[in-house]
Amino acid sequence: MKNPTEHHHDFFSGLEISPDVKSCIVIPVKDEENYILKTLTSFAEQVDLKGRALDPEKFEILVLANNCTDNSVDYIKQFQKNHPNLKIYLDEVKLLPAQANIGYVRRKLMECAFLRLSKNGGGLIMTTDGDTMVAPDWIAQTHQEIENGAEAVGGRILLSDSELSALDEFTLLHHFRDEKYHLLIAELEGKIMNCNNDPNPRHHQHFNGSFAITTDCYTRSGGVPVVDHLEDCAFFEILKGVDARVRHSHDVKVYTSARCVGRTEIGLSYQLNVWKNLGNHVDDYFVESGASIISRLTEKRDLMTLWRMKNLTESDFKRSMKEINPELTVNGEIYKSFLQTTYFGEWHKKVMQLKQATGRKRFPPVHIDNAIKDLQKMVQEYSDYDLAQTSIL
C-alpha cells in the first residue's frame, strides 16, 4: 500500500497500457466487500451488440482501493487471479484526510485514464462504482452512442431488484416519485429544446455510476473540477459550458445498490436515507413546478436561438433579450460576452448569473404529486409521444 503524501499521487505508475486498449474504466473502491465481486464479474461477462463475447484486449479496468478497512482488496486480488484474461489493475493507497474524498479520487482516476489513453491516440474514459453492476453490453452500447455522435454518455442507473425489494414502503414510494418527476422533465426538455444530439427517449442521469467521455471532449472541458463530492454534477456543469454533446441513453444500463448508508457525504445513498427519514410525511415533498420548468426551458431555447445571431446590433440584442425575459436588466457586458464567447453554454451561464442577481422568483415550489400531473399534461401538449417509454410508473 502506498503511504499518505501531500504531493501528487501517481496512480498505476509504471504500468504500460496495451496498444489495443480503447476504453479505460476507472472504479474507486472504499470498503466494498459486499459488492465488489459482483461489480468485477459484470465486466467478465461483457458482450458486443450481437451478443458475442467482447474482446478483453480492447478495454482495461483501473481499480483504486483507498483507505479500505475490510476485505475489498483481498477479493479484488483473488478475482484478478481467477480472471487472468481481463486487464484488471489494482492500486491500493492510504490517503490523507484532505484527499480521502470521492471528488479527489475520481478526478485523479479520470486524469490517469486520460493520460493512459492519450498514449494510444485517444479513446473513451469510462467510470462506474464499486457497488454497481454494469449491464452485459454496457461497454458496447456506450461506444455505439459515441459512434452516433455523442462526446459523453450518461447511462441509466437503476436500483438492483434484490435491493429494491429490501427498501421500506415509503422510501420506495419517494424514490419512484422522484424518478418519474425527473424522467418527465428530461422528456419535456427533449421536446422543447429539440435536442438533436440527445433525443427522446432520454433520461436525467449523468452520474458516475455510469458515465463515459471521449479524451477529446475531456481535453476541451479541462477535466473534473476540484470538489470534495458531487464531482459528477460539477463536471456536467462544465460540460454544458463547452457545449459538449452529452447523450442520456436508455440503452446504457447499470444496476446499483440501494443502501441507505453510503461511502460519500452526499449521493444516492444519502438521498435514499433522506426519503427513509421522510417516511409517510409526503406533504413535505416539494419540487420545482411544471410552470417554472416550462419557463426555464423555453427561455433557454430562445436564448440559444438568439445566440446564433451574431450580427445583431446592441440595440437589437437588448430588444430581443427583453422579449425573452422582460424582467432581465440587460447590460453592455452581457452583449460583449454574447459576441465573444465560444460556446452557448458559457454565455448562458453568464445570463443566468445576471438573472439571479436582478430577477425574482416567479414560481413557488409545489408538491411533487401536483408537479407530476402538470408535467404529464405538458408533455402531452407538446406531442402525442407515449409516456410509457420513459416513465417508470
Short mmCIF file of C-alpha atoms in Angstrom, two decimals:
data_model
loop_
_atom_site.label_atom_id
_atom_site.label_comp_id
_atom_site.label_asym_id
_atom_site.label_seq_id
_atom_site.Cartn_x
_atom_site.Cartn_y
_atom_site.Cartn_z
CA MET A 1 0.00 0.00 0.00
CA LYS A 2 1.24 3.48 -0.86
CA ASN A 3 1.77 5.73 2.15
CA PRO A 4 -0.03 9.05 2.60
CA THR A 5 1.58 12.01 0.92
CA GLU A 6 0.69 15.63 0.34
CA HIS A 7 2.23 15.50 -3.11
CA HIS A 8 0.59 14.48 -6.38
CA HIS A 9 -0.44 10.85 -6.42
CA ASP A 10 0.94 8.91 -9.37
CA PHE A 11 -1.60 6.10 -9.50
CA PHE A 12 -0.77 3.00 -11.55
CA SER A 13 2.73 4.32 -12.17
CA GLY A 14 4.98 2.12 -14.25
CA LEU A 15 2.04 0.23 -15.73
CA GLU A 16 2.09 0.35 -19.52
CA ILE A 17 -1.15 0.43 -21.44
CA SER A 18 -1.71 -2.19 -24.12
CA PRO A 19 -1.76 -0.61 -27.61
CA ASP A 20 -5.16 -2.18 -28.38
CA VAL A 21 -6.97 -0.59 -25.43
CA LYS A 22 -9.61 1.96 -26.45
CA SER A 23 -11.63 2.07 -23.23
CA CYS A 24 -10.22 2.76 -19.78
CA ILE A 25 -12.70 2.05 -16.99
CA VAL A 26 -11.98 3.54 -13.58
CA ILE A 27 -13.55 2.32 -10.34
CA PRO A 28 -12.90 3.92 -6.94
CA VAL A 29 -13.32 1.46 -4.09
CA LYS A 30 -13.62 2.03 -0.37
CA ASP A 31 -14.88 -0.83 1.80
CA GLU A 32 -16.98 -2.53 -0.87
CA GLU A 33 -16.52 -6.17 0.16
CA ASN A 34 -20.26 -6.81 -0.17
CA TYR A 35 -20.43 -5.66 -3.79
CA ILE A 36 -17.04 -5.56 -5.50
CA LEU A 37 -17.06 -9.15 -6.78
CA LYS A 38 -20.43 -8.60 -8.44
CA THR A 39 -19.09 -5.40 -9.98
CA LEU A 40 -15.99 -7.07 -11.41
CA THR A 41 -17.92 -10.14 -12.56
CA SER A 42 -20.15 -7.91 -14.69
CA PHE A 43 -17.04 -6.95 -16.67
CA ALA A 44 -16.08 -10.57 -17.20
CA GLU A 45 -19.43 -11.03 -18.95
CA GLN A 46 -19.27 -8.15 -21.45
CA VAL A 47 -20.63 -8.80 -24.95
CA ASP A 48 -20.90 -6.81 -28.17
CA LEU A 49 -24.16 -5.65 -29.71
CA LYS A 50 -24.63 -9.06 -31.33
CA GLY A 51 -24.20 -10.90 -28.05
CA ARG A 52 -20.70 -12.17 -28.75
CA ALA A 53 -18.03 -12.06 -26.07
CA LEU A 54 -16.29 -8.68 -26.09
CA ASP A 55 -12.59 -8.74 -26.88
CA PRO A 56 -10.87 -8.21 -23.47
CA GLU A 57 -7.89 -6.68 -25.27
CA LYS A 58 -9.97 -3.60 -26.09
CA PHE A 59 -10.51 -2.38 -22.53
CA GLU A 60 -8.79 -2.14 -19.18
CA ILE A 61 -10.10 -1.60 -15.66
CA LEU A 62 -8.28 0.52 -13.08
CA VAL A 63 -9.43 -0.16 -9.53
CA LEU A 64 -8.22 2.25 -6.87
CA ALA A 65 -8.73 0.97 -3.34
CA ASN A 66 -8.43 3.93 -1.00
CA ASN A 67 -8.39 3.71 2.79
CA CYS A 68 -10.04 0.28 2.83
CA THR A 69 -10.51 -1.40 6.19
CA ASP A 70 -12.40 -4.52 5.06
CA ASN A 71 -11.68 -7.43 2.68
CA SER A 72 -12.17 -5.48 -0.56
CA VAL A 73 -8.52 -5.62 -1.60
CA ASP A 74 -8.23 -9.36 -0.95
CA TYR A 75 -11.36 -10.01 -3.00
CA ILE A 76 -10.05 -7.92 -5.89
CA LYS A 77 -6.70 -9.72 -5.88
CA GLN A 78 -8.40 -13.10 -5.91
CA PHE A 79 -10.61 -12.00 -8.79
CA GLN A 80 -7.52 -10.96 -10.74
CA LYS A 81 -6.05 -14.43 -10.29
CA ASN A 82 -9.28 -16.10 -11.36
CA HIS A 83 -9.62 -13.93 -14.49
CA PRO A 84 -6.12 -13.57 -15.97
CA ASN A 85 -7.60 -12.71 -19.40
CA LEU A 86 -9.03 -9.44 -18.10
CA LYS A 87 -6.89 -6.35 -17.78
CA ILE A 88 -7.85 -5.51 -14.21
CA TYR A 89 -5.25 -3.42 -12.39
CA LEU A 90 -5.31 -2.62 -8.70
CA ASP A 91 -3.66 0.22 -6.85
CA GLU A 92 -4.03 0.46 -3.08
CA VAL A 93 -3.44 3.76 -1.32
CA LYS A 94 -3.86 5.40 2.05
CA LEU A 95 -4.99 8.98 1.54
CA LEU A 96 -4.69 11.89 3.91
CA PRO A 97 -8.00 13.24 5.28
CA ALA A 98 -7.92 16.24 2.93
CA GLN A 99 -7.74 13.89 -0.06
CA ALA A 100 -9.84 10.99 1.20
CA ASN A 101 -12.99 12.05 -0.65
CA ILE A 102 -14.68 10.82 -3.79
CA GLY A 103 -14.10 14.10 -5.63
CA TYR A 104 -10.33 13.81 -5.34
CA VAL A 105 -10.23 10.09 -6.07
CA ARG A 106 -12.50 10.23 -9.12
CA ARG A 107 -10.68 13.23 -10.55
CA LYS A 108 -7.27 11.58 -10.23
CA LEU A 109 -8.54 8.32 -11.69
CA MET A 110 -10.02 10.06 -14.73
CA GLU A 111 -6.82 12.04 -15.20
CA CYS A 112 -4.92 8.78 -15.08
CA ALA A 113 -7.23 7.20 -17.67
CA PHE A 114 -6.87 10.26 -19.90
CA LEU A 115 -3.07 10.12 -19.81
CA ARG A 116 -3.02 6.39 -20.50
CA LEU A 117 -5.44 6.56 -23.43
CA SER A 118 -3.58 9.54 -24.87
CA LYS A 119 -0.63 7.22 -25.41
CA ASN A 120 -2.88 5.21 -27.74
CA GLY A 121 -4.08 8.26 -29.65
CA GLY A 122 -7.19 8.74 -27.54
CA GLY A 123 -10.18 6.69 -26.51
CA LEU A 124 -13.05 6.52 -24.08
CA ILE A 125 -12.77 7.24 -20.35
CA MET A 126 -15.48 5.27 -18.53
CA THR A 127 -16.39 5.15 -14.86
CA THR A 128 -18.69 3.27 -12.52
CA ASP A 129 -18.81 2.50 -8.80
CA GLY A 130 -17.68 -0.37 -6.60
CA ASP A 131 -21.28 -1.22 -5.63
CA THR A 132 -22.62 -1.23 -9.19
CA MET A 133 -23.08 -3.97 -11.79
CA VAL A 134 -22.90 -2.85 -15.41
CA ALA A 135 -25.16 -4.49 -17.99
CA PRO A 136 -23.54 -7.15 -20.22
CA ASP A 137 -23.50 -4.73 -23.18
CA TRP A 138 -22.53 -1.65 -21.15
CA ILE A 139 -19.24 -1.05 -22.96
CA ALA A 140 -20.66 -1.84 -26.40
CA GLN A 141 -23.76 0.33 -26.01
CA THR A 142 -21.66 3.23 -24.74
CA HIS A 143 -19.39 3.01 -27.78
CA GLN A 144 -22.47 2.86 -30.01
CA GLU A 145 -23.68 6.18 -28.61
CA ILE A 146 -20.24 7.69 -29.24
CA GLU A 147 -20.29 6.41 -32.82
CA ASN A 148 -23.72 8.04 -33.22
CA GLY A 149 -22.21 11.43 -32.41
CA ALA A 150 -22.11 11.76 -28.62
CA GLU A 151 -19.00 13.03 -26.87
CA ALA A 152 -20.12 11.90 -23.42
CA VAL A 153 -22.68 9.34 -22.28
CA GLY A 154 -24.71 9.18 -19.10
CA GLY A 155 -26.14 5.70 -18.62
CA ARG A 156 -29.40 4.76 -16.93
CA ILE A 157 -28.68 3.97 -13.27
CA LEU A 158 -31.24 1.60 -11.79
CA LEU A 159 -31.50 0.13 -8.34
CA SER A 160 -30.99 -3.64 -8.41
CA ASP A 161 -34.16 -5.69 -7.99
CA SER A 162 -32.90 -7.55 -4.95
CA GLU A 163 -32.15 -4.33 -3.10
CA LEU A 164 -35.31 -2.57 -4.22
CA SER A 165 -37.30 -5.30 -2.51
CA ALA A 166 -35.45 -4.58 0.74
CA LEU A 167 -36.49 -0.91 0.85
CA ASP A 168 -39.35 0.07 3.09
CA GLU A 169 -42.64 1.10 1.54
CA PHE A 170 -42.24 4.85 1.89
CA THR A 171 -38.61 5.04 0.75
CA LEU A 172 -39.60 3.08 -2.35
CA LEU A 173 -42.57 5.34 -2.98
CA HIS A 174 -40.48 8.51 -2.70
CA HIS A 175 -37.84 7.01 -5.00
CA PHE A 176 -40.40 6.15 -7.69
CA ARG A 177 -41.99 9.59 -7.42
CA ASP A 178 -38.63 11.27 -7.79
CA GLU A 179 -37.71 9.08 -10.77
CA LYS A 180 -40.95 9.81 -12.57
CA TYR A 181 -40.65 13.54 -11.91
CA HIS A 182 -37.13 13.76 -13.35
CA LEU A 183 -37.88 11.48 -16.29
CA LEU A 184 -40.79 13.69 -17.26
CA ILE A 185 -38.58 16.78 -17.05
CA ALA A 186 -35.99 15.08 -19.25
CA GLU A 187 -38.65 14.21 -21.80
CA LEU A 188 -40.08 17.71 -21.78
CA GLU A 189 -36.60 19.17 -22.19
CA GLY A 190 -36.03 16.94 -25.22
CA LYS A 191 -39.19 18.28 -26.83
CA ILE A 192 -38.73 21.96 -26.02
CA MET A 193 -35.01 22.15 -26.72
CA ASN A 194 -35.21 19.85 -29.77
CA CYS A 195 -32.07 18.06 -28.62
CA ASN A 196 -30.72 16.51 -31.83
CA ASN A 197 -27.75 15.04 -30.00
CA ASP A 198 -29.87 13.79 -27.10
CA PRO A 199 -33.33 12.96 -28.48
CA ASN A 200 -36.22 11.26 -26.74
CA PRO A 201 -36.41 8.77 -25.23
CA ARG A 202 -33.84 10.16 -22.83
CA HIS A 203 -33.33 10.34 -19.08
CA HIS A 204 -31.92 12.67 -16.45
CA GLN A 205 -28.81 10.87 -15.17
CA HIS A 206 -25.22 11.83 -15.93
CA PHE A 207 -23.63 10.46 -12.79
CA ASN A 208 -20.50 8.45 -12.18
CA GLY A 209 -22.35 5.18 -11.64
CA SER A 210 -22.39 5.14 -15.45
CA PHE A 211 -20.54 7.83 -17.29
CA ALA A 212 -18.16 7.99 -20.24
CA ILE A 213 -16.37 10.75 -22.10
CA THR A 214 -14.00 10.86 -25.06
CA THR A 215 -10.46 12.02 -24.44
CA ASP A 216 -11.00 14.87 -26.94
CA CYS A 217 -14.01 16.17 -25.01
CA TYR A 218 -12.16 15.69 -21.72
CA THR A 219 -9.39 17.92 -23.07
CA ARG A 220 -11.86 20.62 -24.13
CA SER A 221 -13.57 20.55 -20.74
CA GLY A 222 -10.39 20.95 -18.73
CA GLY A 223 -11.21 17.88 -16.65
CA VAL A 224 -13.12 17.18 -13.46
CA PRO A 225 -13.21 20.24 -11.15
CA VAL A 226 -11.75 20.26 -7.65
CA VAL A 227 -14.64 19.40 -5.33
CA ASP A 228 -14.97 17.02 -2.38
CA HIS A 229 -18.20 15.37 -3.57
CA LEU A 230 -20.88 15.56 -6.27
CA GLU A 231 -17.99 15.74 -8.71
CA ASP A 232 -20.21 14.28 -11.44
CA CYS A 233 -22.73 17.12 -11.13
CA ALA A 234 -19.94 19.71 -11.12
CA PHE A 235 -18.34 18.08 -14.16
CA PHE A 236 -21.65 18.06 -16.02
CA GLU A 237 -21.96 21.81 -15.47
CA ILE A 238 -18.54 22.24 -17.06
CA LEU A 239 -19.55 20.05 -20.00
CA LYS A 240 -22.65 22.18 -20.54
CA GLY A 241 -20.39 25.23 -20.54
CA VAL A 242 -18.39 23.89 -23.52
CA ASP A 243 -21.47 22.64 -25.42
CA ALA A 244 -20.45 19.01 -25.07
CA ARG A 245 -22.74 16.55 -26.83
CA VAL A 246 -23.94 14.55 -23.82
CA ARG A 247 -26.26 11.62 -24.51
CA HIS A 248 -28.59 10.37 -21.78
CA SER A 249 -29.04 6.85 -23.08
CA HIS A 250 -31.61 4.27 -22.00
CA ASP A 251 -29.59 1.60 -23.83
CA VAL A 252 -26.63 2.03 -21.46
CA LYS A 253 -27.62 0.50 -18.13
CA VAL A 254 -26.15 -0.27 -14.73
CA TYR A 255 -27.66 -1.66 -11.53
CA THR A 256 -26.52 -0.19 -8.25
CA SER A 257 -27.02 -0.79 -4.56
CA ALA A 258 -29.91 0.67 -2.59
CA ARG A 259 -28.06 1.08 0.66
CA CYS A 260 -29.06 4.00 2.85
CA VAL A 261 -25.61 4.39 4.35
CA GLY A 262 -23.04 5.31 1.73
CA ARG A 263 -19.34 5.98 1.34
CA THR A 264 -19.75 9.67 0.46
CA GLU A 265 -21.24 12.63 2.27
CA ILE A 266 -23.80 13.27 -0.48
CA GLY A 267 -25.08 10.91 -3.16
CA LEU A 268 -27.71 8.30 -3.91
CA SER A 269 -27.36 6.58 -0.55
CA TYR A 270 -27.70 9.99 1.14
CA GLN A 271 -30.89 10.69 -0.82
CA LEU A 272 -32.34 7.28 -0.02
CA ASN A 273 -31.70 7.94 3.65
CA VAL A 274 -33.48 11.30 3.38
CA TRP A 275 -36.50 9.57 1.89
CA LYS A 276 -36.35 6.87 4.55
CA ASN A 277 -36.44 9.52 7.27
CA LEU A 278 -39.22 11.36 5.47
CA GLY A 279 -41.38 8.26 5.88
CA ASN A 280 -45.07 8.89 5.29
CA HIS A 281 -44.73 12.68 5.57
CA VAL A 282 -45.49 13.07 1.87
CA ASP A 283 -46.81 16.58 2.39
CA ASP A 284 -43.20 17.74 2.94
CA TYR A 285 -42.05 16.71 -0.57
CA PHE A 286 -41.92 19.93 -2.65
CA VAL A 287 -40.17 20.43 -6.01
CA GLU A 288 -39.86 22.91 -8.87
CA SER A 289 -43.25 23.42 -10.53
CA GLY A 290 -44.13 22.48 -14.08
CA ALA A 291 -44.76 26.14 -14.89
CA SER A 292 -41.27 27.02 -13.69
CA ILE A 293 -39.72 24.22 -15.73
CA ILE A 294 -41.57 25.28 -18.91
CA SER A 295 -40.49 28.89 -18.37
CA ARG A 296 -36.89 27.90 -17.76
CA LEU A 297 -36.62 25.59 -20.77
CA THR A 298 -38.39 27.88 -23.26
CA GLU A 299 -36.21 30.76 -22.14
CA LYS A 300 -33.09 28.67 -22.69
CA ARG A 301 -34.32 27.64 -26.14
CA ASP A 302 -34.98 31.26 -27.11
CA LEU A 303 -31.60 32.34 -25.78
CA MET A 304 -29.93 29.63 -27.84
CA THR A 305 -31.71 30.88 -30.96
CA LEU A 306 -30.61 34.43 -30.17
CA TRP A 307 -27.01 33.38 -29.51
CA ARG A 308 -26.68 32.10 -33.07
CA MET A 309 -27.48 35.60 -34.42
CA LYS A 310 -24.03 37.16 -34.01
CA ASN A 311 -24.75 40.03 -36.41
CA LEU A 312 -27.19 41.77 -34.07
CA THR A 313 -26.52 45.35 -33.07
CA GLU A 314 -26.51 46.09 -29.35
CA SER A 315 -29.92 47.79 -29.54
CA ASP A 316 -31.46 44.85 -31.41
CA PHE A 317 -29.84 42.47 -28.97
CA LYS A 318 -31.25 44.28 -25.95
CA ARG A 319 -34.71 44.41 -27.51
CA SER A 320 -34.59 40.67 -28.20
CA MET A 321 -33.44 39.95 -24.67
CA LYS A 322 -36.34 41.96 -23.27
CA GLU A 323 -38.75 39.94 -25.40
CA ILE A 324 -37.30 36.72 -23.99
CA ASN A 325 -37.33 37.94 -20.39
CA PRO A 326 -38.82 41.39 -19.68
CA GLU A 327 -37.59 41.31 -16.07
CA LEU A 328 -33.93 40.91 -17.01
CA THR A 329 -31.76 44.02 -16.69
CA VAL A 330 -29.54 43.76 -19.77
CA ASN A 331 -26.15 45.49 -19.69
CA GLY A 332 -23.29 46.02 -22.11
CA GLU A 333 -21.24 43.26 -20.50
CA ILE A 334 -23.80 40.62 -21.49
CA TYR A 335 -23.79 41.92 -25.08
CA LYS A 336 -19.99 41.82 -25.13
CA SER A 337 -19.96 38.24 -23.89
CA PHE A 338 -22.70 37.44 -26.44
CA LEU A 339 -20.29 38.45 -29.19
CA GLN A 340 -17.13 36.95 -27.75
CA THR A 341 -17.98 33.65 -26.06
CA THR A 342 -17.09 30.50 -27.96
CA TYR A 343 -19.85 28.32 -26.51
CA PHE A 344 -23.54 28.92 -25.89
CA GLY A 345 -23.28 27.16 -22.54
CA GLU A 346 -20.63 29.62 -21.41
CA TRP A 347 -22.80 32.61 -22.35
CA HIS A 348 -25.97 31.07 -20.93
CA LYS A 349 -24.26 30.70 -17.57
CA LYS A 350 -23.46 34.42 -17.58
CA VAL A 351 -27.09 35.26 -18.39
CA MET A 352 -28.32 33.04 -15.56
CA GLN A 353 -25.93 34.75 -13.15
CA LEU A 354 -27.32 38.11 -14.24
CA LYS A 355 -30.86 36.83 -13.89
CA GLN A 356 -30.13 35.59 -10.39
CA ALA A 357 -28.72 38.98 -9.44
CA THR A 358 -31.53 41.10 -10.91
CA GLY A 359 -34.56 38.87 -11.23
CA ARG A 360 -37.07 37.45 -8.79
CA LYS A 361 -38.56 34.02 -8.26
CA ARG A 362 -41.86 33.86 -10.13
CA PHE A 363 -42.87 30.31 -9.35
CA PRO A 364 -43.11 28.83 -5.83
CA PRO A 365 -42.35 25.11 -5.28
CA VAL A 366 -45.25 22.69 -5.48
CA HIS A 367 -45.96 19.24 -4.09
CA ILE A 368 -44.32 16.55 -6.20
CA ASP A 369 -47.63 14.80 -6.99
CA ASN A 370 -49.06 18.01 -8.43
CA ALA A 371 -45.84 18.63 -10.37
CA ILE A 372 -46.01 15.16 -11.92
CA LYS A 373 -49.63 15.67 -13.00
CA ASP A 374 -48.77 19.04 -14.56
CA LEU A 375 -45.71 17.65 -16.34
CA GLN A 376 -47.71 14.78 -17.81
CA LYS A 377 -50.18 17.26 -19.28
CA MET A 378 -47.38 19.43 -20.61
CA VAL A 379 -45.66 16.53 -22.33
CA GLN A 380 -48.95 15.52 -23.93
CA GLU A 381 -49.49 19.09 -25.10
CA TYR A 382 -46.13 19.12 -26.86
CA SER A 383 -46.78 15.86 -28.74
CA ASP A 384 -48.60 12.57 -28.76
CA TYR A 385 -45.45 10.83 -27.55
CA ASP A 386 -46.10 7.70 -25.45
CA LEU A 387 -45.21 8.48 -21.83
CA ALA A 388 -44.73 4.80 -21.05
CA GLN A 389 -41.48 4.79 -22.99
CA THR A 390 -39.70 6.85 -20.38
CA SER A 391 -41.92 6.77 -17.32
CA ILE A 392 -41.38 4.02 -14.77
CA LEU A 393 -44.83 4.39 -13.25
#
